[in-house]
Amino acid sequence: MTISQARKFALSELKFSPSPILDADVILKWILKCDQTFILFHSETELSELQKNIFCSSIEKRKTGLPVAYITGIKEFFGSDFEVDKNVLIPKPDTELLVENAVNFIEEKFHASSDCKILSVCDMCSGSGCVGISILKFIEEKKIIPKSLLPKIIFADISKKTLDIAKKNSLRLLSEFAFEKTVFVQSNLFENLGQSRNGLFDVIVSNPPYIPYSQTVELLKDGRSEPSLALCGDIDLNGNLTNFDDGLEIIRNLIFQSVDFLNPGGILILETGEYNAFQTKKIMEDSEFKDVKIYKDLEGQFRNVSGILA
Ligand SMILES: C[S@@+](CC[C@H](N)C(=O)[O-])C[C@H]1O[C@@H](n2cnc3c(N)ncnc32)[C@H](O)[C@@H]1O
C-alpha cells in the first residue's frame, strides 16, 4: 500500500467523517514520523507491512467514531503536541482563546505595575494541562515578562488520572525552570486549594465542563469516547446531576468560589458554550466581578467570559 492508496482507502472507508483525508494524513504522519510535506510529495512511497497493518487498524478504530487523537495519543494545541488518552478531553482549537486572554492579562499587569511581583495562576479543571502549560511556555519562550517573574501555576482537576497526564505533558513540554513553577492538586473545584480570605491567585483560568446534560448524551453517541466528567456542566458539588440542563452548575460554583481565591484586581477567565456565555456573564456580574467581558472565538462564537474581582 502506498501513501496515495492509503489516503484513497481512508476516503472510501471513513464515510461518516467530516475530514477523511485529514484523518488519514494525521495517522500517516504519526506512523511514518514525517510531516505534511512528505505526505504530499512522496505519494508513491510504500508503507511496510507493519505500517500498513497499523494504518488499517487505525482506520477500523476511526470507523467506530474514535477521534484520531485517541488513536495516535497526540493532539496539537497552541503549537505543542500534547499527550492524550481517554481520561482527558482532547484539547480543542477554540480553547486557545483562553491562553491568549490569560497571556494578555499577565503582560498588561506586568507593564502596568512598577512593583512587579510573581503572579500566581490557577488552571482550574486542567485536564491534559494544555491551557496552563501553553500559558507558561509562551510567556517564557516569548519573554513576555522577565524569567525571574515567571508565574507559578497550580493545575487543579477532580481526576487523578488527568493530573498524571498534565504532569507528564508539563515535564515533556516545559523547560526545567518552568516545570519548577508547576503544582498539581486533585480537587473538587477549590476544595483542596486551602481556604484564604485574602485570595491566592492573580489569574484563574478555566475550561470547565459546561455542556448541558441532554447535549452531552447526544454528543457521546458518535463514539468520541471523551469522558462525560469533562463535558457535562450540570453536576453539583456532591457529584449529582441537577435538573437545570443549562450546563451552568459547575460554572456557578466555580464563580462563587473564585471570589475567595482571587486577589483583588485578579481576573477570572472562563471558556463557555456560545449558548451559555451571557448567563455566565450575568452570574459573574451578580457576584463581585466588574468589567465583565465576553470574547468571540475565531468562528465568531461567544467563547470566553472574563471578570475582574472588585
Ligand atoms: C472541559 S475539560 C477541560 C480540560 C482542559 N482544560 C482543556 O481545556 O482541554 C474539564 C475538566 O474538568 C474536570 N472536572 C470536572 N469536574 C470537576 C470539578 N468539580 N472540579 C475540578 N475539576 C473538574 C474534568 O476532569 C476535566 O478534566
mmCIF file of C-alpha atoms and ligand atoms in Angstrom:
data_model
loop_
_atom_site.group_PDB
_atom_site.id
_atom_site.type_symbol
_atom_site.label_atom_id
_atom_site.label_comp_id
_atom_site.label_asym_id
_atom_site.label_seq_id
_atom_site.Cartn_x
_atom_site.Cartn_y
_atom_site.Cartn_z
ATOM 1 C CA MET A 1 0.000 0.000 0.000
ATOM 2 C CA THR A 2 1.400 3.435 -0.991
ATOM 3 C CA ILE A 3 0.692 6.731 0.777
ATOM 4 C CA SER A 4 -1.642 7.643 -2.078
ATOM 5 C CA GLN A 5 -3.502 4.315 -1.802
ATOM 6 C CA ALA A 6 -3.747 4.732 1.981
ATOM 7 C CA ARG A 7 -5.395 8.118 1.552
ATOM 8 C CA LYS A 8 -7.851 6.739 -1.017
ATOM 9 C CA PHE A 9 -8.619 3.796 1.291
ATOM 10 C CA ALA A 10 -9.426 6.227 4.129
ATOM 11 C CA LEU A 11 -11.646 8.264 1.820
ATOM 12 C CA SER A 12 -13.701 5.198 0.934
ATOM 13 C CA GLU A 13 -13.852 3.781 4.476
ATOM 14 C CA LEU A 14 -14.468 6.900 6.589
ATOM 15 C CA LYS A 15 -17.783 7.899 5.067
ATOM 16 C CA PHE A 16 -19.109 9.401 8.314
ATOM 17 C CA SER A 17 -16.018 11.518 8.988
ATOM 18 C CA PRO A 18 -16.179 15.194 8.016
ATOM 19 C CA SER A 19 -12.467 15.053 7.158
ATOM 20 C CA PRO A 20 -11.333 11.591 5.979
ATOM 21 C CA ILE A 21 -8.199 12.801 4.187
ATOM 22 C CA LEU A 22 -7.130 14.911 7.152
ATOM 23 C CA ASP A 23 -7.721 11.894 9.428
ATOM 24 C CA ALA A 24 -5.600 9.727 7.109
ATOM 25 C CA ASP A 25 -2.804 12.308 6.954
ATOM 26 C CA VAL A 26 -2.600 12.699 10.746
ATOM 27 C CA ILE A 27 -2.432 8.908 11.139
ATOM 28 C CA LEU A 28 0.160 8.587 8.350
ATOM 29 C CA LYS A 29 2.319 11.368 9.847
ATOM 30 C CA TRP A 30 2.173 9.577 13.196
ATOM 31 C CA ILE A 31 3.070 6.161 11.709
ATOM 32 C CA LEU A 32 5.780 7.434 9.330
ATOM 33 C CA LYS A 33 7.079 10.081 11.771
ATOM 34 C CA CYS A 34 7.052 12.622 8.965
ATOM 35 C CA ASP A 35 5.487 15.984 8.155
ATOM 36 C CA GLN A 36 2.683 17.029 5.776
ATOM 37 C CA THR A 37 5.157 17.981 3.025
ATOM 38 C CA PHE A 38 6.467 14.414 2.972
ATOM 39 C CA ILE A 39 2.914 13.050 2.655
ATOM 40 C CA LEU A 40 2.180 15.394 -0.246
ATOM 41 C CA PHE A 41 5.436 14.912 -2.163
ATOM 42 C CA HIS A 42 6.021 11.180 -1.595
ATOM 43 C CA SER A 43 2.616 9.805 -2.505
ATOM 44 C CA GLU A 44 4.162 6.701 -4.136
ATOM 45 C CA THR A 45 6.196 5.707 -1.053
ATOM 46 C CA GLU A 46 5.291 2.165 0.031
ATOM 47 C CA LEU A 47 4.250 1.503 3.622
ATOM 48 C CA SER A 48 5.969 -1.504 5.204
ATOM 49 C CA GLU A 49 3.773 -4.465 6.159
ATOM 50 C CA LEU A 50 3.788 -3.318 9.795
ATOM 51 C CA GLN A 51 2.972 0.287 8.863
ATOM 52 C CA LYS A 52 0.131 -0.889 6.612
ATOM 53 C CA ASN A 53 -1.315 -3.036 9.423
ATOM 54 C CA ILE A 54 -1.171 -0.149 11.901
ATOM 55 C CA PHE A 55 -2.770 2.163 9.340
ATOM 56 C CA CYS A 56 -5.632 -0.249 8.570
ATOM 57 C CA SER A 57 -6.321 -0.991 12.249
ATOM 58 C CA SER A 58 -6.306 2.779 12.949
ATOM 59 C CA ILE A 59 -8.908 3.284 10.209
ATOM 60 C CA GLU A 60 -11.011 0.498 11.756
ATOM 61 C CA LYS A 61 -10.848 2.309 15.139
ATOM 62 C CA ARG A 62 -11.706 5.606 13.477
ATOM 63 C CA LYS A 63 -14.751 3.929 11.900
ATOM 64 C CA THR A 64 -16.155 3.378 15.410
ATOM 65 C CA GLY A 65 -16.116 7.170 15.872
ATOM 66 C CA LEU A 66 -12.952 7.201 17.995
ATOM 67 C CA PRO A 67 -11.205 10.561 17.433
ATOM 68 C CA VAL A 68 -7.834 10.459 15.678
ATOM 69 C CA ALA A 69 -6.162 11.999 18.752
ATOM 70 C CA TYR A 70 -7.129 8.968 20.866
ATOM 71 C CA ILE A 71 -5.692 6.691 18.161
ATOM 72 C CA THR A 72 -2.346 8.497 17.898
ATOM 73 C CA GLY A 73 -2.285 9.609 21.567
ATOM 74 C CA ILE A 74 -1.296 13.121 20.475
ATOM 75 C CA LYS A 75 -3.116 16.413 19.879
ATOM 76 C CA GLU A 76 -1.556 19.661 18.766
ATOM 77 C CA PHE A 77 -2.600 22.721 20.804
ATOM 78 C CA PHE A 78 -1.092 26.215 20.745
ATOM 79 C CA GLY A 79 1.902 24.908 18.776
ATOM 80 C CA SER A 80 2.770 21.957 21.043
ATOM 81 C CA ASP A 81 1.955 18.261 20.870
ATOM 82 C CA PHE A 82 0.017 17.175 23.967
ATOM 83 C CA GLU A 83 -0.221 13.565 25.045
ATOM 84 C CA VAL A 84 -3.842 12.476 25.461
ATOM 85 C CA ASP A 85 -5.770 9.350 26.324
ATOM 86 C CA LYS A 86 -9.418 8.578 27.048
ATOM 87 C CA ASN A 87 -9.112 10.023 30.562
ATOM 88 C CA VAL A 88 -8.704 13.560 29.239
ATOM 89 C CA LEU A 89 -10.654 15.817 26.946
ATOM 90 C CA ILE A 90 -8.913 16.272 23.594
ATOM 91 C CA PRO A 91 -7.697 19.910 23.522
ATOM 92 C CA LYS A 92 -9.809 21.973 21.124
ATOM 93 C CA PRO A 93 -8.630 24.898 18.933
ATOM 94 C CA ASP A 94 -11.378 27.123 20.466
ATOM 95 C CA THR A 95 -9.643 26.828 23.837
ATOM 96 C CA GLU A 96 -6.543 28.636 22.524
ATOM 97 C CA LEU A 97 -8.513 31.850 23.147
ATOM 98 C CA LEU A 98 -8.237 31.215 26.898
ATOM 99 C CA VAL A 99 -4.444 31.100 26.596
ATOM 100 C CA GLU A 100 -4.378 34.340 24.609
ATOM 101 C CA ASN A 101 -6.604 36.145 27.113
ATOM 102 C CA ALA A 102 -4.581 34.954 30.111
ATOM 103 C CA VAL A 103 -1.257 35.914 28.489
ATOM 104 C CA ASN A 104 -2.636 39.368 27.571
ATOM 105 C CA PHE A 105 -3.752 39.981 31.163
ATOM 106 C CA ILE A 106 -0.392 38.872 32.606
ATOM 107 C CA GLU A 107 1.510 41.086 30.155
ATOM 108 C CA GLU A 108 -0.716 44.114 30.866
ATOM 109 C CA LYS A 109 -0.446 43.569 34.624
ATOM 110 C CA PHE A 110 3.334 43.402 34.353
ATOM 111 C CA HIS A 111 3.598 46.597 32.306
ATOM 112 C CA ALA A 112 1.071 48.485 34.455
ATOM 113 C CA SER A 113 2.810 47.948 37.764
ATOM 114 C CA SER A 114 6.216 49.210 38.830
ATOM 115 C CA ASP A 115 6.428 46.900 41.869
ATOM 116 C CA CYS A 116 6.390 43.706 39.855
ATOM 117 C CA LYS A 117 5.699 40.609 41.869
ATOM 118 C CA ILE A 118 5.482 36.988 40.873
ATOM 119 C CA LEU A 119 1.937 36.275 39.778
ATOM 120 C CA SER A 120 0.097 33.176 40.720
ATOM 121 C CA VAL A 121 -2.102 31.417 38.152
ATOM 122 C CA CYS A 122 -4.621 28.608 38.622
ATOM 123 C CA ASP A 123 -5.638 26.361 35.727
ATOM 124 C CA MET A 124 -8.887 25.017 37.202
ATOM 125 C CA CYS A 125 -10.278 21.860 35.528
ATOM 126 C CA SER A 126 -6.889 21.426 33.895
ATOM 127 C CA GLY A 127 -7.403 18.116 32.019
ATOM 128 C CA SER A 128 -4.363 17.469 29.803
ATOM 129 C CA GLY A 129 -2.810 20.680 31.182
ATOM 130 C CA CYS A 130 -2.962 22.276 27.725
ATOM 131 C CA VAL A 131 -4.108 25.697 28.968
ATOM 132 C CA GLY A 132 -1.703 26.247 31.881
ATOM 133 C CA ILE A 133 1.259 24.669 30.092
ATOM 134 C CA SER A 134 0.702 26.812 26.989
ATOM 135 C CA ILE A 135 0.486 29.987 29.108
ATOM 136 C CA LEU A 136 3.738 29.241 30.931
ATOM 137 C CA LYS A 137 5.584 28.040 27.818
ATOM 138 C CA PHE A 138 4.532 31.058 25.756
ATOM 139 C CA ILE A 139 5.427 33.569 28.463
ATOM 140 C CA GLU A 140 8.861 32.023 28.943
ATOM 141 C CA GLU A 141 9.729 31.449 25.285
ATOM 142 C CA LYS A 142 8.450 34.809 24.021
ATOM 143 C CA LYS A 143 9.993 36.592 27.028
ATOM 144 C CA ILE A 144 6.677 38.318 27.803
ATOM 145 C CA ILE A 145 7.956 39.063 31.314
ATOM 146 C CA PRO A 146 11.414 38.551 32.875
ATOM 147 C CA LYS A 147 12.178 34.898 33.551
ATOM 148 C CA SER A 148 12.623 35.628 37.249
ATOM 149 C CA LEU A 149 8.936 36.667 37.378
ATOM 150 C CA LEU A 150 7.570 33.602 35.592
ATOM 151 C CA PRO A 151 4.216 32.862 37.255
ATOM 152 C CA LYS A 152 3.601 29.905 39.490
ATOM 153 C CA ILE A 153 0.846 27.697 38.009
ATOM 154 C CA ILE A 154 -1.454 25.451 40.020
ATOM 155 C CA PHE A 155 -3.171 22.753 37.950
ATOM 156 C CA ALA A 156 -6.362 21.523 39.629
ATOM 157 C CA ASP A 157 -8.633 18.733 38.456
ATOM 158 C CA ILE A 158 -11.034 16.359 40.170
ATOM 159 C CA SER A 159 -9.491 13.397 38.326
ATOM 160 C CA LYS A 160 -6.149 11.972 39.458
ATOM 161 C CA LYS A 161 -5.652 10.312 36.054
ATOM 162 C CA THR A 162 -5.907 13.621 34.185
ATOM 163 C CA LEU A 163 -3.475 15.249 36.619
ATOM 164 C CA ASP A 164 -0.954 12.473 35.901
ATOM 165 C CA ILE A 165 -1.229 13.268 32.185
ATOM 166 C CA ALA A 166 -0.963 17.025 32.820
ATOM 167 C CA LYS A 167 2.201 16.387 34.829
ATOM 168 C CA LYS A 168 3.688 14.216 32.073
ATOM 169 C CA ASN A 169 2.889 16.909 29.495
ATOM 170 C CA SER A 170 4.454 19.586 31.709
ATOM 171 C CA LEU A 171 7.630 17.547 32.135
ATOM 172 C CA ARG A 172 7.900 16.940 28.404
ATOM 173 C CA LEU A 173 6.926 20.396 27.111
ATOM 174 C CA LEU A 174 8.217 22.886 29.690
ATOM 175 C CA SER A 175 11.800 23.905 30.436
ATOM 176 C CA GLU A 176 13.203 22.601 33.709
ATOM 177 C CA PHE A 177 12.929 26.127 35.121
ATOM 178 C CA ALA A 178 9.268 26.480 34.139
ATOM 179 C CA PHE A 179 8.399 22.968 35.352
ATOM 180 C CA GLU A 180 9.547 24.016 38.818
ATOM 181 C CA LYS A 181 6.772 26.618 38.779
ATOM 182 C CA THR A 182 4.068 23.948 38.471
ATOM 183 C CA VAL A 183 1.939 22.369 41.215
ATOM 184 C CA PHE A 184 -0.702 19.646 40.667
ATOM 185 C CA VAL A 185 -3.651 19.310 43.039
ATOM 186 C CA GLN A 186 -6.522 16.833 42.893
ATOM 187 C CA SER A 187 -9.517 18.875 43.939
ATOM 188 C CA ASN A 188 -13.267 19.231 43.538
ATOM 189 C CA LEU A 189 -13.105 22.839 42.298
ATOM 190 C CA PHE A 190 -11.213 24.775 45.029
ATOM 191 C CA GLU A 191 -11.942 22.326 47.877
ATOM 192 C CA ASN A 192 -8.302 21.255 48.349
ATOM 193 C CA LEU A 193 -6.658 24.536 47.468
ATOM 194 C CA GLY A 194 -6.797 25.883 51.012
ATOM 195 C CA GLN A 195 -9.218 28.479 52.341
ATOM 196 C CA SER A 196 -7.914 32.013 52.142
ATOM 197 C CA ARG A 197 -9.903 35.169 52.653
ATOM 198 C CA ASN A 198 -7.012 37.201 51.250
ATOM 199 C CA GLY A 199 -7.058 35.393 47.955
ATOM 200 C CA LEU A 200 -4.422 33.220 46.450
ATOM 201 C CA PHE A 201 -4.371 33.760 42.721
ATOM 202 C CA ASP A 202 -3.962 36.701 40.356
ATOM 203 C CA VAL A 203 -5.360 34.716 37.446
ATOM 204 C CA ILE A 204 -7.866 31.865 37.451
ATOM 205 C CA VAL A 205 -8.292 30.396 34.011
ATOM 206 C CA SER A 206 -10.657 27.530 33.335
ATOM 207 C CA ASN A 207 -12.269 25.462 30.631
ATOM 208 C CA PRO A 208 -14.759 23.714 32.899
ATOM 209 C CA PRO A 209 -17.392 21.196 31.845
ATOM 210 C CA TYR A 210 -20.189 23.437 30.517
ATOM 211 C CA ILE A 211 -22.344 21.331 28.202
ATOM 212 C CA PRO A 212 -25.972 20.701 29.264
ATOM 213 C CA TYR A 213 -26.660 17.068 30.220
ATOM 214 C CA SER A 214 -29.059 16.413 27.303
ATOM 215 C CA GLN A 215 -26.475 17.688 24.779
ATOM 216 C CA THR A 216 -23.712 15.660 26.421
ATOM 217 C CA VAL A 217 -25.734 12.475 25.952
ATOM 218 C CA GLU A 218 -26.276 13.355 22.268
ATOM 219 C CA LEU A 219 -22.602 14.227 21.670
ATOM 220 C CA LEU A 220 -21.326 10.973 23.155
ATOM 221 C CA LYS A 221 -23.482 8.924 20.768
ATOM 222 C CA ASP A 222 -20.930 9.473 17.966
ATOM 223 C CA GLY A 223 -18.396 7.218 19.711
ATOM 224 C CA ARG A 224 -15.994 10.032 20.571
ATOM 225 C CA SER A 225 -15.248 8.366 23.952
ATOM 226 C CA GLU A 226 -14.412 11.637 25.697
ATOM 227 C CA PRO A 227 -15.091 11.476 29.463
ATOM 228 C CA SER A 228 -18.574 12.681 30.416
ATOM 229 C CA LEU A 229 -16.895 14.169 33.522
ATOM 230 C CA ALA A 230 -15.080 16.597 31.205
ATOM 231 C CA LEU A 231 -18.184 17.648 29.289
ATOM 232 C CA CYS A 232 -21.364 17.789 31.383
ATOM 233 C CA GLY A 233 -21.733 21.032 33.340
ATOM 234 C CA ASP A 234 -24.908 20.080 35.225
ATOM 235 C CA ILE A 235 -23.089 18.400 38.126
ATOM 236 C CA ASP A 236 -23.397 19.782 41.656
ATOM 237 C CA LEU A 237 -20.679 19.882 44.317
ATOM 238 C CA ASN A 238 -21.705 16.414 45.558
ATOM 239 C CA GLY A 239 -21.287 14.921 42.103
ATOM 240 C CA ASN A 240 -25.030 14.678 41.451
ATOM 241 C CA LEU A 241 -26.844 15.662 38.266
ATOM 242 C CA THR A 242 -29.020 18.781 38.633
ATOM 243 C CA ASN A 243 -32.374 19.269 36.888
ATOM 244 C CA PHE A 244 -31.411 22.542 35.184
ATOM 245 C CA ASP A 245 -29.970 21.180 31.916
ATOM 246 C CA ASP A 246 -28.270 24.542 31.280
ATOM 247 C CA GLY A 247 -24.666 23.333 31.670
ATOM 248 C CA LEU A 248 -24.039 26.009 34.294
ATOM 249 C CA GLU A 249 -23.876 24.300 37.702
ATOM 250 C CA ILE A 250 -20.081 23.830 37.709
ATOM 251 C CA ILE A 251 -19.618 27.353 36.316
ATOM 252 C CA ARG A 252 -21.868 28.806 39.071
ATOM 253 C CA ASN A 253 -19.884 27.086 41.826
ATOM 254 C CA LEU A 254 -16.584 27.950 40.181
ATOM 255 C CA ILE A 255 -17.513 31.642 40.013
ATOM 256 C CA PHE A 256 -18.800 31.742 43.637
ATOM 257 C CA GLN A 257 -15.666 30.004 44.946
ATOM 258 C CA SER A 258 -13.282 32.112 42.829
ATOM 259 C CA VAL A 259 -14.298 35.172 44.839
ATOM 260 C CA ASP A 260 -12.435 33.655 47.823
ATOM 261 C CA PHE A 261 -9.449 32.524 45.796
ATOM 262 C CA LEU A 262 -8.604 35.608 43.752
ATOM 263 C CA ASN A 263 -6.582 38.597 44.867
ATOM 264 C CA PRO A 264 -8.459 41.910 44.453
ATOM 265 C CA GLY A 265 -7.834 43.054 40.890
ATOM 266 C CA GLY A 266 -7.299 39.450 39.842
ATOM 267 C CA ILE A 267 -9.027 38.015 36.793
ATOM 268 C CA LEU A 268 -11.271 35.004 36.233
ATOM 269 C CA ILE A 269 -11.349 33.834 32.603
ATOM 270 C CA LEU A 270 -13.769 31.066 31.663
ATOM 271 C CA GLU A 271 -14.495 29.153 28.495
ATOM 272 C CA THR A 272 -18.242 28.676 27.976
ATOM 273 C CA GLY A 273 -20.601 27.430 25.330
ATOM 274 C CA GLU A 274 -21.881 30.027 22.880
ATOM 275 C CA TYR A 275 -25.318 29.190 24.360
ATOM 276 C CA ASN A 276 -24.456 29.974 27.984
ATOM 277 C CA ALA A 277 -21.888 32.789 27.701
ATOM 278 C CA PHE A 278 -24.383 35.555 28.517
ATOM 279 C CA GLN A 279 -25.785 33.670 31.526
ATOM 280 C CA THR A 280 -22.195 33.211 32.716
ATOM 281 C CA LYS A 281 -21.621 36.969 32.346
ATOM 282 C CA LYS A 282 -24.712 37.621 34.481
ATOM 283 C CA ILE A 283 -23.546 35.200 37.210
ATOM 284 C CA MET A 284 -20.175 36.981 37.335
ATOM 285 C CA GLU A 285 -21.802 40.413 37.489
ATOM 286 C CA ASP A 286 -24.105 39.237 40.301
ATOM 287 C CA SER A 287 -21.005 38.027 42.195
ATOM 288 C CA GLU A 288 -18.235 40.503 42.970
ATOM 289 C CA PHE A 289 -16.847 40.817 39.451
ATOM 290 C CA LYS A 290 -16.587 44.027 37.474
ATOM 291 C CA ASP A 291 -15.556 44.826 33.925
ATOM 292 C CA VAL A 292 -17.125 41.543 32.778
ATOM 293 C CA LYS A 293 -16.416 40.886 29.101
ATOM 294 C CA ILE A 294 -17.373 38.295 26.518
ATOM 295 C CA TYR A 295 -14.927 37.282 23.770
ATOM 296 C CA LYS A 296 -15.668 35.565 20.463
ATOM 297 C CA ASP A 297 -13.562 32.738 19.079
ATOM 298 C CA LEU A 298 -12.204 32.625 15.506
ATOM 299 C CA GLU A 299 -15.518 31.275 14.260
ATOM 300 C CA GLY A 300 -17.335 34.250 15.770
ATOM 301 C CA GLN A 301 -18.916 32.221 18.605
ATOM 302 C CA PHE A 302 -19.162 33.612 22.153
ATOM 303 C CA ARG A 303 -16.462 31.534 23.832
ATOM 304 C CA ASN A 304 -14.778 33.281 26.808
ATOM 305 C CA VAL A 305 -16.090 35.383 29.674
ATOM 306 C CA SER A 306 -13.728 37.293 31.948
ATOM 307 C CA GLY A 307 -14.216 39.457 35.003
ATOM 308 C CA ILE A 308 -12.003 41.342 37.440
ATOM 309 C CA LEU A 309 -12.538 40.820 41.156
ATOM 310 C CA ALA A 310 -13.508 44.147 42.678
HETATM 311 C C1 LIG B 1 -13.676 20.575 29.526
HETATM 312 S S1 LIG B 1 -12.411 19.634 30.334
HETATM 313 C C2 LIG B 1 -11.083 20.778 30.128
HETATM 314 C C3 LIG B 1 -9.728 20.151 30.084
HETATM 315 C C4 LIG B 1 -8.626 21.087 29.628
HETATM 316 N N1 LIG B 1 -8.509 22.233 30.496
HETATM 317 C C5 LIG B 1 -8.853 21.537 28.199
HETATM 318 O O1 LIG B 1 -9.169 22.723 28.007
HETATM 319 O O2 LIG B 1 -8.722 20.738 27.262
HETATM 320 C C6 LIG B 1 -12.929 19.804 32.002
HETATM 321 C C7 LIG B 1 -12.054 19.150 33.072
HETATM 322 O O3 LIG B 1 -12.680 19.433 34.328
HETATM 323 C C8 LIG B 1 -12.510 18.343 35.201
HETATM 324 N N2 LIG B 1 -13.553 18.434 36.231
HETATM 325 C C9 LIG B 1 -14.844 18.056 36.150
HETATM 326 N N3 LIG B 1 -15.491 18.365 37.293
HETATM 327 C C10 LIG B 1 -14.580 18.968 38.105
HETATM 328 C C11 LIG B 1 -14.648 19.505 39.424
HETATM 329 N N4 LIG B 1 -15.775 19.500 40.130
HETATM 330 N N5 LIG B 1 -13.518 20.030 39.950
HETATM 331 C C12 LIG B 1 -12.363 20.039 39.239
HETATM 332 N N6 LIG B 1 -12.242 19.527 38.003
HETATM 333 C C13 LIG B 1 -13.339 19.014 37.428
HETATM 334 C C14 LIG B 1 -12.578 17.117 34.296
HETATM 335 O O4 LIG B 1 -11.914 16.030 34.882
HETATM 336 C C15 LIG B 1 -11.895 17.642 33.020
HETATM 337 O O5 LIG B 1 -10.537 17.320 33.028
#
